[in-house]
């Protein structure tokens, strides 16, 4: 789409530069809604500026339009690469499942057996099994990936992509290790394990611990808080682990949930710690879960951010004259805080 400039005679000269930019943004794309954070960054960037010629305003607008959030998205079908780790894992797991269906020995190359440690070079199976699923049971992969998709995305945003990925991989490896140590003690022929259930159990448990009162539809029918659903799932897995009934690896599910609980309490992943050592990063010490919060230099206090968002929304809807003295003071305070952290 070609670049578009706004005629300067369509901007009212009687209003502030920031208000001119707001009007121009609306003219640029009348049906677009911009995040309040984008507008406050425009305001803050012009905080100490007194005079700007029209060409300067147009440069700002074109810079905004060139960003993803300022661009009209064309209608119709488009193929683009997945942006989140959650989506990439789902696609990777689906791709592996396709290979399982069309290449008969593929599953046997990567499945986890209970006696894998007798041949230490098979240690890679502690991770690879988590991307396999039963070729005879489509529901196995569908349920796992649905739960992972539903609850993983918010955790990825909360903890960050790298942290989230290491948690998932560590939970898979930990679940496989616990399962194999338990199963190898039972007499009989070797058994094997496939499925992302250990990692998914960690994600589900961590989500329930972070948001215990969130409502979900259990079995797509019964509304209940997620902590109740997690408790039902826990009892179900304990029963399977004790009775070793069916083809459900209850021990792996419980180990995965334990990994999620451990991470919630201590915020520390041995998998991430090992990766930091191997790549030369200094590992972080274990920290307690949600009560300890690390503030990044560029982050505003969450309460202030919410208040600023509300004020900016009010400006957009009612104009700057509608602000009270308290709201103006808060906006100025947010401006100073942001400039200090730049």
mmCIF file of C-alpha atoms in Angstrom:
data_model
loop_
_atom_site.group_PDB
_atom_site.id
_atom_site.type_symbol
_atom_site.label_atom_id
_atom_site.label_comp_id
_atom_site.label_asym_id
_atom_site.label_seq_id
_atom_site.Cartn_x
_atom_site.Cartn_y
_atom_site.Cartn_z
ATOM 1 C CA UNK A 1 0.000 0.000 0.000
ATOM 2 C CA UNK A 2 1.485 3.438 -0.934
ATOM 3 C CA UNK A 3 2.416 5.921 1.770
ATOM 4 C CA UNK A 4 -0.275 8.446 2.650
ATOM 5 C CA UNK A 5 0.266 11.992 3.937
ATOM 6 C CA UNK A 6 -2.350 14.119 5.628
ATOM 7 C CA UNK A 7 -2.906 17.594 4.131
ATOM 8 C CA UNK A 8 -1.762 20.085 6.752
ATOM 9 C CA UNK A 9 -4.748 22.338 6.163
ATOM 10 C CA UNK A 10 -6.932 19.585 7.641
ATOM 11 C CA UNK A 11 -5.214 19.981 11.013
ATOM 12 C CA UNK A 12 -6.626 22.668 13.262
ATOM 13 C CA UNK A 13 -3.884 25.194 14.132
ATOM 14 C CA UNK A 14 -5.591 26.139 17.375
ATOM 15 C CA UNK A 15 -4.951 22.849 19.131
ATOM 16 C CA UNK A 16 -1.747 21.420 20.549
ATOM 17 C CA UNK A 17 0.680 19.404 18.479
ATOM 18 C CA UNK A 18 -0.345 16.235 20.272
ATOM 19 C CA UNK A 19 -4.008 16.870 19.513
ATOM 20 C CA UNK A 20 -3.126 17.542 15.871
ATOM 21 C CA UNK A 21 -1.410 14.194 15.697
ATOM 22 C CA UNK A 22 -4.418 12.495 17.276
ATOM 23 C CA UNK A 23 -6.705 14.070 14.678
ATOM 24 C CA UNK A 24 -4.333 13.109 11.878
ATOM 25 C CA UNK A 25 -4.208 9.533 13.108
ATOM 26 C CA UNK A 26 -8.009 9.389 12.932
ATOM 27 C CA UNK A 27 -7.964 10.863 9.430
ATOM 28 C CA UNK A 28 -5.266 8.416 8.420
ATOM 29 C CA UNK A 29 -7.406 5.452 9.313
ATOM 30 C CA UNK A 30 -10.879 6.434 10.562
ATOM 31 C CA UNK A 31 -11.865 2.927 11.638
ATOM 32 C CA UNK A 32 -8.651 2.116 13.481
ATOM 33 C CA UNK A 33 -8.368 2.076 17.270
ATOM 34 C CA UNK A 34 -4.883 2.745 18.624
ATOM 35 C CA UNK A 35 -3.707 1.507 22.004
ATOM 36 C CA UNK A 36 -3.584 4.264 24.660
ATOM 37 C CA UNK A 37 0.098 3.415 25.225
ATOM 38 C CA UNK A 38 0.839 4.436 21.638
ATOM 39 C CA UNK A 39 -0.852 7.799 22.173
ATOM 40 C CA UNK A 40 0.923 8.501 25.456
ATOM 41 C CA UNK A 41 4.274 7.675 23.885
ATOM 42 C CA UNK A 42 3.481 10.273 21.202
ATOM 43 C CA UNK A 43 2.581 12.770 23.896
ATOM 44 C CA UNK A 44 5.663 12.027 25.974
ATOM 45 C CA UNK A 45 7.979 12.254 22.992
ATOM 46 C CA UNK A 46 6.652 15.804 22.369
ATOM 47 C CA UNK A 47 6.529 16.813 26.046
ATOM 48 C CA UNK A 48 9.311 19.395 25.829
ATOM 49 C CA UNK A 49 8.624 20.510 22.237
ATOM 50 C CA UNK A 50 6.913 23.864 21.683
ATOM 51 C CA UNK A 51 6.829 24.350 17.943
ATOM 52 C CA UNK A 52 6.785 21.854 15.100
ATOM 53 C CA UNK A 53 6.241 22.515 11.439
ATOM 54 C CA UNK A 54 3.679 20.427 9.508
ATOM 55 C CA UNK A 55 6.355 18.311 7.836
ATOM 56 C CA UNK A 56 7.557 17.186 11.259
ATOM 57 C CA UNK A 57 4.066 16.020 12.157
ATOM 58 C CA UNK A 58 3.820 14.150 8.874
ATOM 59 C CA UNK A 59 7.122 12.387 9.592
ATOM 60 C CA UNK A 60 5.751 11.190 12.913
ATOM 61 C CA UNK A 61 2.581 9.976 11.236
ATOM 62 C CA UNK A 62 4.470 8.065 8.564
ATOM 63 C CA UNK A 63 6.652 6.478 11.249
ATOM 64 C CA UNK A 64 3.498 5.407 13.066
ATOM 65 C CA UNK A 65 1.917 4.108 9.879
ATOM 66 C CA UNK A 66 5.009 2.022 9.084
ATOM 67 C CA UNK A 67 4.652 0.113 12.361
ATOM 68 C CA UNK A 68 2.621 -3.096 12.587
ATOM 69 C CA UNK A 69 0.087 -1.477 14.903
ATOM 70 C CA UNK A 70 -0.441 1.499 12.555
ATOM 71 C CA UNK A 71 -0.943 -0.424 9.356
ATOM 72 C CA UNK A 72 -4.213 -1.452 7.762
ATOM 73 C CA UNK A 73 -4.296 -5.220 7.548
ATOM 74 C CA UNK A 74 -5.531 -6.412 4.158
ATOM 75 C CA UNK A 75 -8.610 -8.571 4.132
ATOM 76 C CA UNK A 76 -8.606 -12.084 2.758
ATOM 77 C CA UNK A 77 -6.608 -15.208 3.479
ATOM 78 C CA UNK A 78 -2.957 -14.689 4.387
ATOM 79 C CA UNK A 79 -0.281 -17.156 5.442
ATOM 80 C CA UNK A 80 2.153 -15.824 8.026
ATOM 81 C CA UNK A 81 4.580 -17.459 10.400
ATOM 82 C CA UNK A 82 3.349 -18.035 13.976
ATOM 83 C CA UNK A 83 4.433 -15.339 16.406
ATOM 84 C CA UNK A 84 4.209 -17.129 19.755
ATOM 85 C CA UNK A 85 6.094 -20.067 21.217
ATOM 86 C CA UNK A 86 2.727 -21.664 22.000
ATOM 87 C CA UNK A 87 1.670 -21.590 18.348
ATOM 88 C CA UNK A 88 5.062 -22.844 17.173
ATOM 89 C CA UNK A 89 4.968 -25.793 19.578
ATOM 90 C CA UNK A 90 1.434 -26.694 18.471
ATOM 91 C CA UNK A 91 2.479 -26.605 14.807
ATOM 92 C CA UNK A 92 5.669 -28.564 15.493
ATOM 93 C CA UNK A 93 3.744 -31.221 17.418
ATOM 94 C CA UNK A 94 1.170 -31.475 14.623
ATOM 95 C CA UNK A 95 3.967 -31.827 12.067
ATOM 96 C CA UNK A 96 5.610 -34.591 14.078
ATOM 97 C CA UNK A 97 2.250 -36.351 14.320
ATOM 98 C CA UNK A 98 2.006 -36.275 10.533
ATOM 99 C CA UNK A 99 5.427 -37.919 10.289
ATOM 100 C CA UNK A 100 4.266 -40.594 12.727
ATOM 101 C CA UNK A 101 1.300 -41.367 10.496
ATOM 102 C CA UNK A 102 3.268 -41.606 7.264
ATOM 103 C CA UNK A 103 6.622 -43.017 8.432
ATOM 104 C CA UNK A 104 5.961 -46.245 10.293
ATOM 105 C CA UNK A 105 9.194 -46.546 12.336
ATOM 106 C CA UNK A 106 9.281 -42.823 13.211
ATOM 107 C CA UNK A 107 7.601 -43.278 16.606
ATOM 108 C CA UNK A 108 10.042 -46.001 17.674
ATOM 109 C CA UNK A 109 12.986 -43.678 16.974
ATOM 110 C CA UNK A 110 11.892 -41.073 19.512
ATOM 111 C CA UNK A 111 9.607 -42.825 22.015
ATOM 112 C CA UNK A 112 10.647 -42.977 25.698
ATOM 113 C CA UNK A 113 11.108 -46.453 27.181
ATOM 114 C CA UNK A 114 11.206 -47.137 30.891
ATOM 115 C CA UNK A 115 14.729 -48.585 30.675
ATOM 116 C CA UNK A 116 16.269 -45.867 28.489
ATOM 117 C CA UNK A 117 19.038 -45.197 31.036
ATOM 118 C CA UNK A 118 20.563 -48.612 30.322
ATOM 119 C CA UNK A 119 21.665 -46.979 27.065
ATOM 120 C CA UNK A 120 22.565 -43.402 28.098
ATOM 121 C CA UNK A 121 22.824 -42.204 24.494
ATOM 122 C CA UNK A 122 19.033 -42.507 24.412
ATOM 123 C CA UNK A 123 18.748 -39.579 26.820
ATOM 124 C CA UNK A 124 17.377 -37.393 24.009
ATOM 125 C CA UNK A 125 14.163 -39.400 24.306
ATOM 126 C CA UNK A 126 13.397 -37.571 27.558
ATOM 127 C CA UNK A 127 12.437 -34.618 25.362
ATOM 128 C CA UNK A 128 11.503 -36.177 22.037
ATOM 129 C CA UNK A 129 8.681 -38.308 23.461
ATOM 130 C CA UNK A 130 6.839 -35.113 24.424
ATOM 131 C CA UNK A 131 6.309 -34.237 20.770
ATOM 132 C CA UNK A 132 4.918 -37.669 19.865
ATOM 133 C CA UNK A 133 1.351 -38.884 20.319
ATOM 134 C CA UNK A 134 -0.500 -42.120 19.768
ATOM 135 C CA UNK A 135 -1.070 -42.580 15.998
ATOM 136 C CA UNK A 136 -4.134 -44.667 16.839
ATOM 137 C CA UNK A 137 -5.784 -42.027 19.016
ATOM 138 C CA UNK A 138 -6.402 -38.640 17.400
ATOM 139 C CA UNK A 139 -8.041 -37.408 20.584
ATOM 140 C CA UNK A 140 -4.717 -37.746 22.404
ATOM 141 C CA UNK A 141 -3.031 -34.951 20.466
ATOM 142 C CA UNK A 142 -6.194 -32.864 20.049
ATOM 143 C CA UNK A 143 -6.904 -32.665 23.782
ATOM 144 C CA UNK A 144 -3.282 -32.001 24.713
ATOM 145 C CA UNK A 145 -2.808 -29.238 22.169
ATOM 146 C CA UNK A 146 -6.204 -27.676 22.910
ATOM 147 C CA UNK A 147 -5.422 -27.388 26.631
ATOM 148 C CA UNK A 148 -1.911 -26.167 25.868
ATOM 149 C CA UNK A 149 -3.218 -23.529 23.456
ATOM 150 C CA UNK A 150 -5.990 -22.347 25.788
ATOM 151 C CA UNK A 151 -3.842 -21.829 28.873
ATOM 152 C CA UNK A 152 -0.328 -21.475 27.512
ATOM 153 C CA UNK A 153 -0.705 -18.192 25.656
ATOM 154 C CA UNK A 154 -1.398 -16.078 28.729
ATOM 155 C CA UNK A 155 1.462 -17.696 30.645
ATOM 156 C CA UNK A 156 3.797 -16.996 27.733
ATOM 157 C CA UNK A 157 2.882 -13.315 27.933
ATOM 158 C CA UNK A 158 3.296 -13.321 31.702
ATOM 159 C CA UNK A 159 6.664 -15.069 31.973
ATOM 160 C CA UNK A 160 8.219 -14.298 28.602
ATOM 161 C CA UNK A 161 8.916 -16.544 25.625
ATOM 162 C CA UNK A 162 12.297 -17.883 26.724
ATOM 163 C CA UNK A 163 11.259 -18.634 30.298
ATOM 164 C CA UNK A 164 8.014 -20.217 29.140
ATOM 165 C CA UNK A 165 9.774 -22.457 26.604
ATOM 166 C CA UNK A 166 12.304 -23.741 29.131
ATOM 167 C CA UNK A 167 9.539 -24.432 31.636
ATOM 168 C CA UNK A 168 7.637 -26.515 29.080
ATOM 169 C CA UNK A 169 10.707 -28.509 28.009
ATOM 170 C CA UNK A 170 11.872 -29.019 31.575
ATOM 171 C CA UNK A 171 8.421 -30.255 32.621
ATOM 172 C CA UNK A 172 8.414 -32.795 29.766
ATOM 173 C CA UNK A 173 11.867 -34.084 30.724
ATOM 174 C CA UNK A 174 11.045 -34.187 34.444
ATOM 175 C CA UNK A 175 7.760 -36.026 33.832
ATOM 176 C CA UNK A 176 9.529 -38.576 31.626
ATOM 177 C CA UNK A 177 12.267 -39.118 34.186
ATOM 178 C CA UNK A 178 9.837 -39.676 37.072
ATOM 179 C CA UNK A 179 7.668 -41.985 34.967
ATOM 180 C CA UNK A 180 10.628 -44.132 33.872
ATOM 181 C CA UNK A 181 11.997 -44.450 37.416
ATOM 182 C CA UNK A 182 8.595 -45.688 38.610
ATOM 183 C CA UNK A 183 7.827 -47.990 35.683
ATOM 184 C CA UNK A 184 11.218 -49.689 35.563
ATOM 185 C CA UNK A 185 10.543 -51.126 39.013
ATOM 186 C CA UNK A 186 7.543 -53.120 37.814
ATOM 187 C CA UNK A 187 8.108 -56.612 36.398
ATOM 188 C CA UNK A 188 7.243 -57.372 32.808
ATOM 189 C CA UNK A 189 8.349 -56.298 29.340
ATOM 190 C CA UNK A 190 9.531 -52.717 28.737
ATOM 191 C CA UNK A 191 6.800 -50.134 28.270
ATOM 192 C CA UNK A 192 6.964 -46.828 26.437
ATOM 193 C CA UNK A 193 5.640 -43.302 26.846
ATOM 194 C CA UNK A 194 4.469 -40.755 24.262
ATOM 195 C CA UNK A 195 2.619 -37.467 24.594
ATOM 196 C CA UNK A 196 2.958 -33.870 25.728
ATOM 197 C CA UNK A 197 0.828 -34.511 28.810
ATOM 198 C CA UNK A 198 3.669 -33.875 31.269
ATOM 199 C CA UNK A 199 4.402 -30.436 29.822
ATOM 200 C CA UNK A 200 0.703 -29.636 29.399
ATOM 201 C CA UNK A 201 0.008 -30.650 33.015
ATOM 202 C CA UNK A 202 2.698 -28.192 34.149
ATOM 203 C CA UNK A 203 1.142 -25.392 32.098
ATOM 204 C CA UNK A 204 -2.369 -26.164 33.360
ATOM 205 C CA UNK A 205 -1.216 -26.370 36.996
ATOM 206 C CA UNK A 206 0.736 -23.116 36.717
ATOM 207 C CA UNK A 207 -2.262 -21.375 35.164
ATOM 208 C CA UNK A 208 -4.558 -22.634 37.938
ATOM 209 C CA UNK A 209 -2.103 -21.403 40.578
ATOM 210 C CA UNK A 210 -1.846 -17.971 38.978
ATOM 211 C CA UNK A 211 -5.552 -17.526 38.246
ATOM 212 C CA UNK A 212 -7.402 -19.893 40.625
ATOM 213 C CA UNK A 213 -10.793 -18.160 40.382
ATOM 214 C CA UNK A 214 -10.979 -17.987 36.605
ATOM 215 C CA UNK A 215 -14.138 -19.670 35.338
ATOM 216 C CA UNK A 216 -13.922 -22.448 32.744
ATOM 217 C CA UNK A 217 -16.419 -24.872 31.226
ATOM 218 C CA UNK A 218 -15.454 -28.275 32.570
ATOM 219 C CA UNK A 219 -16.059 -30.895 29.864
ATOM 220 C CA UNK A 220 -17.356 -27.921 27.806
ATOM 221 C CA UNK A 221 -20.570 -27.992 29.863
ATOM 222 C CA UNK A 222 -20.158 -27.299 33.595
ATOM 223 C CA UNK A 223 -18.917 -23.832 34.669
ATOM 224 C CA UNK A 224 -16.499 -23.922 37.587
ATOM 225 C CA UNK A 225 -13.404 -22.148 38.940
ATOM 226 C CA UNK A 226 -10.252 -23.515 37.391
ATOM 227 C CA UNK A 227 -8.855 -24.569 40.773
ATOM 228 C CA UNK A 228 -11.773 -27.001 41.126
ATOM 229 C CA UNK A 229 -11.104 -28.438 37.657
ATOM 230 C CA UNK A 230 -7.417 -28.775 38.553
ATOM 231 C CA UNK A 231 -8.326 -30.644 41.744
ATOM 232 C CA UNK A 232 -10.573 -33.039 39.804
ATOM 233 C CA UNK A 233 -7.764 -33.666 37.319
ATOM 234 C CA UNK A 234 -5.318 -34.252 40.164
ATOM 235 C CA UNK A 235 -7.534 -36.878 41.798
ATOM 236 C CA UNK A 236 -8.086 -38.530 38.418
ATOM 237 C CA UNK A 237 -4.340 -38.797 37.789
ATOM 238 C CA UNK A 238 -3.645 -40.066 41.305
ATOM 239 C CA UNK A 239 -6.150 -42.857 40.713
ATOM 240 C CA UNK A 240 -4.490 -43.847 37.416
ATOM 241 C CA UNK A 241 -1.009 -43.635 38.907
ATOM 242 C CA UNK A 242 -1.927 -45.919 41.811
ATOM 243 C CA UNK A 243 -3.869 -48.461 39.753
ATOM 244 C CA UNK A 244 -1.810 -48.214 36.533
ATOM 245 C CA UNK A 245 -5.105 -48.539 34.675
ATOM 246 C CA UNK A 246 -5.694 -47.980 30.978
ATOM 247 C CA UNK A 247 -3.084 -46.362 28.776
ATOM 248 C CA UNK A 248 -2.902 -43.164 30.825
ATOM 249 C CA UNK A 249 0.470 -42.355 32.411
ATOM 250 C CA UNK A 250 -0.828 -40.884 35.647
ATOM 251 C CA UNK A 251 2.679 -40.649 37.112
ATOM 252 C CA UNK A 252 3.848 -38.473 34.214
ATOM 253 C CA UNK A 253 0.830 -36.196 34.602
ATOM 254 C CA UNK A 254 1.454 -35.800 38.332
ATOM 255 C CA UNK A 255 5.154 -35.140 37.778
ATOM 256 C CA UNK A 256 4.303 -32.451 35.228
ATOM 257 C CA UNK A 257 1.874 -30.788 37.632
ATOM 258 C CA UNK A 258 4.568 -30.935 40.320
ATOM 259 C CA UNK A 259 6.979 -29.173 37.951
ATOM 260 C CA UNK A 260 4.414 -26.397 37.491
ATOM 261 C CA UNK A 261 3.950 -26.094 41.267
ATOM 262 C CA UNK A 262 7.707 -26.002 41.833
ATOM 263 C CA UNK A 263 8.126 -23.239 39.279
ATOM 264 C CA UNK A 264 5.248 -21.263 40.794
ATOM 265 C CA UNK A 265 6.769 -21.438 44.277
ATOM 266 C CA UNK A 266 10.410 -20.857 43.397
ATOM 267 C CA UNK A 267 10.425 -19.422 39.879
ATOM 268 C CA UNK A 268 13.404 -21.590 39.018
ATOM 269 C CA UNK A 269 13.816 -24.079 36.197
ATOM 270 C CA UNK A 270 16.802 -26.463 36.222
ATOM 271 C CA UNK A 271 16.476 -26.681 32.452
ATOM 272 C CA UNK A 272 16.837 -22.907 32.122
ATOM 273 C CA UNK A 273 19.684 -22.894 34.648
ATOM 274 C CA UNK A 274 21.560 -25.519 32.620
ATOM 275 C CA UNK A 275 20.955 -23.591 29.402
ATOM 276 C CA UNK A 276 22.323 -20.423 31.014
ATOM 277 C CA UNK A 277 25.454 -22.266 32.103
ATOM 278 C CA UNK A 278 26.008 -23.740 28.643
ATOM 279 C CA UNK A 279 25.502 -20.418 26.883
ATOM 280 C CA UNK A 280 27.575 -18.385 29.312
ATOM 281 C CA UNK A 281 24.786 -16.488 31.035
ATOM 282 C CA UNK A 282 24.826 -15.995 34.783
ATOM 283 C CA UNK A 283 21.999 -18.054 36.288
ATOM 284 C CA UNK A 284 19.455 -16.311 38.454
ATOM 285 C CA UNK A 285 19.008 -17.445 42.006
ATOM 286 C CA UNK A 286 15.735 -19.165 42.895
ATOM 287 C CA UNK A 287 13.030 -16.678 43.746
ATOM 288 C CA UNK A 288 9.628 -17.014 45.264
ATOM 289 C CA UNK A 289 6.686 -16.965 42.932
ATOM 290 C CA UNK A 290 4.099 -14.295 42.379
ATOM 291 C CA UNK A 291 4.692 -12.171 45.497
ATOM 292 C CA UNK A 292 8.130 -11.156 44.273
ATOM 293 C CA UNK A 293 7.960 -9.010 41.184
ATOM 294 C CA UNK A 294 10.924 -7.705 39.232
ATOM 295 C CA UNK A 295 10.271 -4.337 37.625
ATOM 296 C CA UNK A 296 11.990 -3.782 34.310
ATOM 297 C CA UNK A 297 13.455 -0.283 33.797
ATOM 298 C CA UNK A 298 10.976 0.608 31.052
ATOM 299 C CA UNK A 299 7.870 -0.650 32.824
ATOM 300 C CA UNK A 300 5.507 1.747 34.551
ATOM 301 C CA UNK A 301 3.795 0.691 37.735
ATOM 302 C CA UNK A 302 0.816 -1.403 36.672
ATOM 303 C CA UNK A 303 -1.672 0.695 38.667
ATOM 304 C CA UNK A 304 -0.382 3.916 37.140
ATOM 305 C CA UNK A 305 -0.486 2.364 33.670
ATOM 306 C CA UNK A 306 -4.147 1.432 34.112
ATOM 307 C CA UNK A 307 -4.977 4.936 35.341
ATOM 308 C CA UNK A 308 -3.127 6.545 32.425
ATOM 309 C CA UNK A 309 -4.940 4.279 29.966
ATOM 310 C CA UNK A 310 -8.277 5.368 31.425
ATOM 311 C CA UNK A 311 -7.310 9.053 31.173
ATOM 312 C CA UNK A 312 -6.186 8.706 27.567
ATOM 313 C CA UNK A 313 -9.416 6.943 26.705
ATOM 314 C CA UNK A 314 -11.314 9.832 28.273
ATOM 315 C CA UNK A 315 -9.268 12.320 26.201
ATOM 316 C CA UNK A 316 -10.106 10.442 23.028
ATOM 317 C CA UNK A 317 -13.812 10.339 23.844
ATOM 318 C CA UNK A 318 -14.404 13.718 25.538
ATOM 319 C CA UNK A 319 -11.354 15.864 24.779
ATOM 320 C CA UNK A 320 -8.605 17.246 27.004
ATOM 321 C CA UNK A 321 -10.866 19.882 28.558
ATOM 322 C CA UNK A 322 -12.806 17.115 30.306
ATOM 323 C CA UNK A 323 -9.848 16.214 32.547
ATOM 324 C CA UNK A 324 -9.905 17.082 36.218
ATOM 325 C CA UNK A 325 -6.926 18.648 38.003
ATOM 326 C CA UNK A 326 -6.141 15.273 39.575
ATOM 327 C CA UNK A 327 -6.148 13.526 36.190
ATOM 328 C CA UNK A 328 -3.879 16.189 34.688
ATOM 329 C CA UNK A 329 -1.497 15.815 37.615
ATOM 330 C CA UNK A 330 -1.380 12.037 37.182
ATOM 331 C CA UNK A 331 -0.690 12.397 33.454
ATOM 332 C CA UNK A 332 2.200 14.773 34.181
ATOM 333 C CA UNK A 333 3.567 12.383 36.796
ATOM 334 C CA UNK A 334 3.415 9.491 34.318
ATOM 335 C CA UNK A 335 5.231 11.656 31.793
ATOM 336 C CA UNK A 336 8.054 12.389 34.245
ATOM 337 C CA UNK A 337 8.329 8.724 35.240
ATOM 338 C CA UNK A 338 8.546 7.615 31.631
ATOM 339 C CA UNK A 339 11.220 10.186 30.767
ATOM 340 C CA UNK A 340 13.326 9.135 33.763
ATOM 341 C CA UNK A 341 13.295 5.529 32.558
ATOM 342 C CA UNK A 342 14.071 6.238 28.912
#
